Amino acid sequence: GAPLDFGLQTVAGTYTVLATNSTTGCTNAMADSAVVIIDTLPSAITGPSDICEGTTVTYSSATTGGVWSSSDASVASIVAASGDATGVAAGAVNITYADGTTGCLVTMPVTVNALPVVSPITGVTNLCVGGSTTLSNATMGGVWISADATIASIDASGNVNAVTVGNTTISYAVTDGLGCTDTVTVGDTVTAYPVVAAIGGVASVCEGATTTLTNSTPGGVWSSATPAVATIDAVGVVTGVLAGTSTISYTVTNYPGCSTDVSRDVTVNAIPAVATTTGYSTVCAGTNIVLANTTPGGAWSSSDGSVAVVGATTGVVTGLVPGTVTIYYTVTGVSGCTNNSAHNITVGPASAPMAVTPASSTLC
C-alpha cells in the first residue's frame, strides 16, 4: 500500500520496481512498468533582449504550436498565441515558450528600458490664419514635427506658422542612447476670426434695475468695461449699479487668441431720492390713519388691497381686515426711474362699542 518511488531517472527507458525481502531474499516485481520519455526542448526563442516601454515586438521559435508567457506581466505582457510582447514598465522579465505537446519550456531574459522623460510642450496652440507662435520644451535634443504642415508648419526651433483653417498635431520626440523614444504631442488648431452679430436690446437701465441685451451669435461671453456702473451676467442681463455709462461687450472666441467682439454703451439712470414715510404703523379694521412723505410728486399704493387700501394722492390708509400690509410711496424721476419708501402697517380687528354706565342718573 505504500507509494513506489522510481527515483530521478535521466535516461529514457522502461522502469519497474523490484521489491526484495531483506530477510529471505525473495523478490517480487510490480505488475506494470513506467516508461520514461526524454522530450526535446522547443527551439530557442528569437527576438530582442531589450525593448522599450510601450513598444511591441514579436518573439518567435521554430517549434510551432506552443504557448507564450511572461514571468511578470506588469513589466512586459505577451500574447500567448502570437508572441507579441509589449514593454509595460522598466525592469527585468523572462519570456517563456512552452511546447504545446510536451510542455517543455525555453526561456529568454528580457530587459524593459524606461522611456526618456520628456517635459510637456508649452506655448499657445490655437492660432488664427496667418498667425504665428513659438512652442517650447525643456527637454533638450528633441525633434519637432507637424502632422499636417499645410495647416500649421513648425521648424526645428519650435516656431509655428498658421497656414489654413484646420487641425493638426504637433509632436516633440526625444530618443535616448538605448534607442527608446518618447513623444509628447499637442493639438494645434488654426481657425478664421468669427463673425459676430450686433448687440440688441434696450441700452438704458435704472440704478438697481435690469435690462437684457441679446446677440444671435452663440457661444459668446458678456463683459462690462465699468462694473462699478453696470454689471452683466452670462445670459446678457445688465444690472444698473451707479448712474453713468459703461461699455458692454460680447466676445466670441473660436479658440484662444482668435476672437471677435462687438460692444454697445449702456446708460444707467439715477433713481430719485425718496424721504422716509412717517405716520402710524397700526390701524383698526374700519378706521383710517394718514401717512406722509416730504418728497413731492409721489403716488401711494398698497401691497395687498384686501387688507388695507390707501388713497393714491392723500396717503389716507383704511384698514379692511386684520393682517399685515406694506404701503409704498413711489416717486418717478425724469428718466422714468422710480424709487419708493415702504411703510409696514398692521391692521387690527375692529373695536367693539363700549357700554357707558353713568355715575349718576341725575343732573343739576
CSV table of N, CA and C in Angstrom, one decimal, residues 73-161:
chain,number,residue,atom,x,y,z
A,73,ALA,N,3.8,40.2,-15.9
A,73,ALA,CA,3.0,40.9,-16.9
A,73,ALA,C,3.0,42.4,-16.6
A,74,SER,N,3.4,42.8,-15.4
A,74,SER,CA,3.5,44.3,-15.1
A,74,SER,C,4.7,44.9,-15.6
A,75,VAL,N,5.7,44.1,-16.0
A,75,VAL,CA,6.9,44.6,-16.7
A,75,VAL,C,6.8,44.4,-18.2
A,76,ALA,N,6.4,43.2,-18.7
A,76,ALA,CA,6.1,43.0,-20.1
A,76,ALA,C,5.0,42.0,-20.2
A,77,SER,N,4.0,42.4,-21.1
A,77,SER,CA,2.9,41.4,-21.3
A,77,SER,C,3.2,40.8,-22.7
A,78,ILE,N,2.6,39.6,-22.9
A,78,ILE,CA,2.8,38.9,-24.2
A,78,ILE,C,1.6,38.2,-24.5
A,79,VAL,N,1.2,38.1,-25.8
A,79,VAL,CA,0.1,37.4,-26.3
A,79,VAL,C,0.4,35.9,-26.4
A,80,ALA,N,-0.3,35.1,-25.7
A,80,ALA,CA,0.0,33.7,-25.6
A,80,ALA,C,0.1,33.0,-27.0
A,81,ALA,N,-0.7,33.3,-27.9
A,81,ALA,CA,-0.7,32.6,-29.2
A,81,ALA,C,0.3,33.2,-30.2
A,82,SER,N,0.6,34.5,-30.2
A,82,SER,CA,1.3,35.1,-31.2
A,82,SER,C,2.8,35.5,-30.9
A,83,GLY,N,3.0,35.6,-29.5
A,83,GLY,CA,4.4,36.0,-29.1
A,83,GLY,C,4.6,37.5,-29.2
A,84,ASP,N,3.5,38.3,-29.4
A,84,ASP,CA,3.6,39.8,-29.5
A,84,ASP,C,3.8,40.3,-28.0
A,85,ALA,N,4.9,40.9,-27.7
A,85,ALA,CA,5.2,41.3,-26.4
A,85,ALA,C,5.3,42.8,-26.3
A,86,THR,N,4.7,43.4,-25.3
A,86,THR,CA,4.7,44.9,-25.1
A,86,THR,C,5.4,45.2,-23.8
A,87,GLY,N,6.4,46.1,-23.8
A,87,GLY,CA,7.0,46.6,-22.6
A,87,GLY,C,6.0,47.5,-21.9
A,88,VAL,N,5.9,47.2,-20.6
A,88,VAL,CA,4.9,47.9,-19.7
A,88,VAL,C,5.6,48.8,-18.8
A,89,ALA,N,6.6,48.4,-18.1
A,89,ALA,CA,7.4,49.2,-17.2
A,89,ALA,C,8.8,48.7,-17.1
A,90,ALA,N,9.7,49.7,-16.8
A,90,ALA,CA,11.1,49.3,-16.8
A,90,ALA,C,11.4,48.2,-15.8
A,91,GLY,N,12.2,47.2,-16.1
A,91,GLY,CA,12.5,46.1,-15.3
A,91,GLY,C,13.0,44.9,-16.1
A,92,ALA,N,13.2,43.8,-15.4
A,92,ALA,CA,13.7,42.5,-16.0
A,92,ALA,C,12.5,41.5,-15.9
A,93,VAL,N,12.5,40.7,-17.0
A,93,VAL,CA,11.4,39.7,-17.1
A,93,VAL,C,11.9,38.6,-17.9
A,94,ASN,N,11.3,37.4,-17.7
A,94,ASN,CA,11.6,36.2,-18.5
A,94,ASN,C,10.4,35.9,-19.4
A,95,ILE,N,10.8,35.8,-20.7
A,95,ILE,CA,9.8,35.4,-21.7
A,95,ILE,C,9.9,33.9,-21.9
A,96,THR,N,8.8,33.2,-21.8
A,96,THR,CA,8.9,31.7,-21.9
A,96,THR,C,8.0,31.2,-23.0
A,97,TYR,N,8.5,30.1,-23.7
A,97,TYR,CA,7.8,29.5,-24.7
A,97,TYR,C,7.6,28.0,-24.3
A,98,ALA,N,6.4,27.5,-24.2
A,98,ALA,CA,6.1,26.1,-23.8
A,98,ALA,C,5.6,25.3,-25.0
A,99,ASP,N,6.2,24.1,-25.2
A,99,ASP,CA,5.8,23.2,-26.3
A,99,ASP,C,4.4,22.8,-25.9
A,100,GLY,N,3.5,23.0,-26.9
A,100,GLY,CA,2.1,22.7,-26.7
A,100,GLY,C,1.8,21.2,-26.5
A,101,THR,N,2.7,20.3,-26.9
A,101,THR,CA,2.5,18.9,-26.7
A,101,THR,C,3.2,18.3,-25.5
A,102,THR,N,4.5,18.7,-25.3
A,102,THR,CA,5.2,18.1,-24.2
A,102,THR,C,5.2,19.0,-23.0
A,103,GLY,N,5.0,20.3,-23.1
A,103,GLY,CA,5.0,21.2,-22.0
A,103,GLY,C,6.4,21.6,-21.7
A,104,CYS,N,7.4,21.2,-22.4
A,104,CYS,CA,8.8,21.6,-22.2
A,104,CYS,C,9.0,23.1,-22.5
A,105,LEU,N,9.9,23.8,-21.8
A,105,LEU,CA,10.0,25.2,-21.8
A,105,LEU,C,11.3,25.6,-22.3
A,106,VAL,N,11.3,26.8,-23.0
A,106,VAL,CA,12.6,27.5,-23.2
A,106,VAL,C,12.3,29.0,-22.7
A,107,THR,N,13.3,29.6,-22.2
A,107,THR,CA,13.1,30.9,-21.5
A,107,THR,C,14.2,31.9,-22.1
A,108,MET,N,13.8,33.2,-22.2
A,108,MET,CA,14.8,34.2,-22.6
A,108,MET,C,14.6,35.4,-21.7
A,109,PRO,N,15.7,35.8,-21.1
A,109,PRO,CA,15.6,37.0,-20.2
A,109,PRO,C,15.5,38.3,-21.1
A,110,VAL,N,14.6,39.2,-20.7
A,110,VAL,CA,14.4,40.4,-21.5
A,110,VAL,C,14.4,41.6,-20.5
A,111,THR,N,15.1,42.7,-20.9
A,111,THR,CA,15.1,43.9,-20.1
A,111,THR,C,14.2,44.9,-20.8
A,112,VAL,N,13.3,45.5,-20.0
A,112,VAL,CA,12.4,46.6,-20.5
A,112,VAL,C,13.0,47.9,-20.0
A,113,ASN,N,13.4,48.7,-21.0
A,113,ASN,CA,14.0,50.0,-20.7
A,113,ASN,C,13.0,51.1,-20.6
A,114,ALA,N,13.2,52.0,-19.6
A,114,ALA,CA,12.3,53.2,-19.5
A,114,ALA,C,12.5,54.1,-20.6
A,115,LEU,N,11.4,54.8,-20.9
A,115,LEU,CA,11.4,55.8,-22.0
A,115,LEU,C,12.1,57.1,-21.4
A,116,PRO,N,12.7,57.9,-22.2
A,116,PRO,CA,13.2,59.1,-21.7
A,116,PRO,C,12.1,60.0,-21.2
A,117,VAL,N,12.4,60.8,-20.2
A,117,VAL,CA,11.5,61.7,-19.6
A,117,VAL,C,11.4,63.0,-20.4
A,118,VAL,N,10.3,63.3,-20.9
A,118,VAL,CA,10.1,64.5,-21.8
A,118,VAL,C,9.1,65.4,-21.2
A,119,SER,N,9.5,66.7,-21.1
A,119,SER,CA,8.7,67.7,-20.5
A,119,SER,C,7.5,68.0,-21.4
A,120,PRO,N,6.4,68.5,-20.8
A,120,PRO,CA,5.3,68.9,-21.7
A,120,PRO,C,5.6,70.0,-22.6
A,121,ILE,N,4.9,70.1,-23.7
A,121,ILE,CA,5.0,71.2,-24.6
A,121,ILE,C,4.3,72.4,-24.1
A,122,THR,N,5.0,73.6,-24.1
A,122,THR,CA,4.4,74.8,-23.6
A,122,THR,C,4.3,75.8,-24.8
A,123,GLY,N,3.3,76.7,-24.6
A,123,GLY,CA,3.0,77.7,-25.6
A,123,GLY,C,1.6,77.7,-26.2
A,124,VAL,N,1.3,78.7,-26.9
A,124,VAL,CA,-0.1,78.8,-27.5
A,124,VAL,C,-0.3,77.8,-28.6
A,125,THR,N,-1.3,77.0,-28.6
A,125,THR,CA,-1.5,76.0,-29.7
A,125,THR,C,-2.8,76.3,-30.5
A,126,ASN,N,-3.4,77.5,-30.3
A,126,ASN,CA,-4.5,77.8,-31.1
A,126,ASN,C,-4.2,79.2,-31.8
A,127,LEU,N,-4.3,79.2,-33.1
A,127,LEU,CA,-3.9,80.4,-33.9
A,127,LEU,C,-5.0,80.7,-34.9
A,128,CYS,N,-5.0,82.0,-35.2
A,128,CYS,CA,-5.8,82.4,-36.4
A,128,CYS,C,-5.0,82.3,-37.6
A,129,VAL,N,-5.7,82.2,-38.8
A,129,VAL,CA,-5.0,82.1,-40.0
A,129,VAL,C,-4.0,83.2,-40.2
A,130,GLY,N,-2.8,82.9,-40.5
A,130,GLY,CA,-1.7,83.9,-40.7
A,130,GLY,C,-1.0,84.2,-39.5
A,131,GLY,N,-1.4,83.7,-38.3
A,131,GLY,CA,-0.7,84.0,-37.1
A,131,GLY,C,0.5,83.0,-36.9
A,132,SER,N,1.3,83.4,-35.9
A,132,SER,CA,2.5,82.6,-35.6
A,132,SER,C,2.7,82.6,-34.1
A,133,THR,N,3.4,81.5,-33.6
A,133,THR,CA,3.8,81.4,-32.2
A,133,THR,C,5.0,80.5,-32.1
A,134,THR,N,5.5,80.4,-30.9
A,134,THR,CA,6.7,79.5,-30.7
A,134,THR,C,6.3,78.6,-29.5
A,135,LEU,N,6.5,77.3,-29.8
A,135,LEU,CA,6.3,76.3,-28.8
A,135,LEU,C,7.7,75.9,-28.3
A,136,SER,N,7.7,75.4,-27.0
A,136,SER,CA,9.0,75.1,-26.4
A,136,SER,C,8.9,73.8,-25.6
A,137,ASN,N,10.0,73.2,-25.3
A,137,ASN,CA,10.1,72.1,-24.4
A,137,ASN,C,11.4,72.1,-23.7
A,138,ALA,N,11.3,71.9,-22.4
A,138,ALA,CA,12.5,72.0,-21.5
A,138,ALA,C,13.5,70.8,-21.7
A,139,THR,N,13.0,69.7,-22.3
A,139,THR,CA,13.9,68.6,-22.6
A,139,THR,C,14.7,68.8,-23.9
A,140,MET,N,16.0,68.7,-23.8
A,140,MET,CA,16.9,69.1,-24.9
A,140,MET,C,17.0,67.9,-25.9
A,141,GLY,N,17.3,68.3,-27.1
A,141,GLY,CA,17.6,67.2,-28.1
A,141,GLY,C,16.5,66.6,-28.9
A,142,GLY,N,15.3,67.2,-28.7
A,142,GLY,CA,14.1,66.6,-29.4
A,142,GLY,C,14.0,67.1,-30.8
A,143,VAL,N,13.0,66.5,-31.5
A,143,VAL,CA,12.7,66.9,-32.9
A,143,VAL,C,11.2,67.3,-32.9
A,144,TRP,N,11.0,68.5,-33.6
A,144,TRP,CA,9.6,69.0,-33.8
A,144,TRP,C,9.0,68.4,-35.1
A,145,ILE,N,7.7,68.1,-35.0
A,145,ILE,CA,7.1,67.5,-36.2
A,145,ILE,C,5.6,68.0,-36.2
A,146,SER,N,5.2,68.4,-37.4
A,146,SER,CA,3.7,68.7,-37.6
A,146,SER,C,3.1,67.6,-38.4
A,147,ALA,N,2.0,67.1,-37.9
A,147,ALA,CA,1.3,66.0,-38.7
A,147,ALA,C,0.8,66.5,-40.0
A,148,ASP,N,0.5,67.8,-40.1
A,148,ASP,CA,0.0,68.3,-41.4
A,148,ASP,C,0.5,69.8,-41.5
A,149,ALA,N,1.6,69.9,-42.2
A,149,ALA,CA,2.2,71.2,-42.4
A,149,ALA,C,1.4,72.1,-43.3
A,150,THR,N,0.4,71.6,-44.0
A,150,THR,CA,-0.4,72.5,-44.8
A,150,THR,C,-1.4,73.3,-44.0
A,151,ILE,N,-1.6,72.8,-42.7
A,151,ILE,CA,-2.4,73.6,-41.8
A,151,ILE,C,-1.6,74.4,-40.9
A,152,ALA,N,-0.5,73.9,-40.3
A,152,ALA,CA,0.4,74.6,-39.5
A,152,ALA,C,1.8,74.0,-39.6
A,153,SER,N,2.8,74.7,-39.9
A,153,SER,CA,4.1,74.2,-40.0
A,153,SER,C,4.9,74.6,-38.8
A,154,ILE,N,6.0,73.8,-38.5
A,154,ILE,CA,6.8,74.1,-37.4
A,154,ILE,C,8.3,73.8,-37.8
A,155,ASP,N,9.2,74.7,-37.4
A,155,ASP,CA,10.6,74.5,-37.7
A,155,ASP,C,11.4,73.8,-36.6
A,156,ALA,N,12.7,73.7,-36.7
A,156,ALA,CA,13.5,73.0,-35.7
A,156,ALA,C,13.5,73.7,-34.4
A,157,SER,N,13.2,75.0,-34.4
A,157,SER,CA,13.3,75.8,-33.2
A,157,SER,C,11.9,75.9,-32.5
A,158,GLY,N,10.9,75.3,-33.1
A,158,GLY,CA,9.5,75.3,-32.5
A,158,GLY,C,8.7,76.4,-32.9
A,159,ASN,N,9.1,77.1,-34.0
A,159,ASN,CA,8.3,78.3,-34.5
A,159,ASN,C,7.2,77.7,-35.4
A,160,VAL,N,5.9,78.1,-35.0
A,160,VAL,CA,4.7,77.6,-35.7
A,160,VAL,C,4.1,78.7,-36.5
A,161,ASN,N,3.8,78.4,-37.7
A,161,ASN,CA,3.1,79.3,-38.6
A,161,ASN,C,1.7,78.7,-39.1
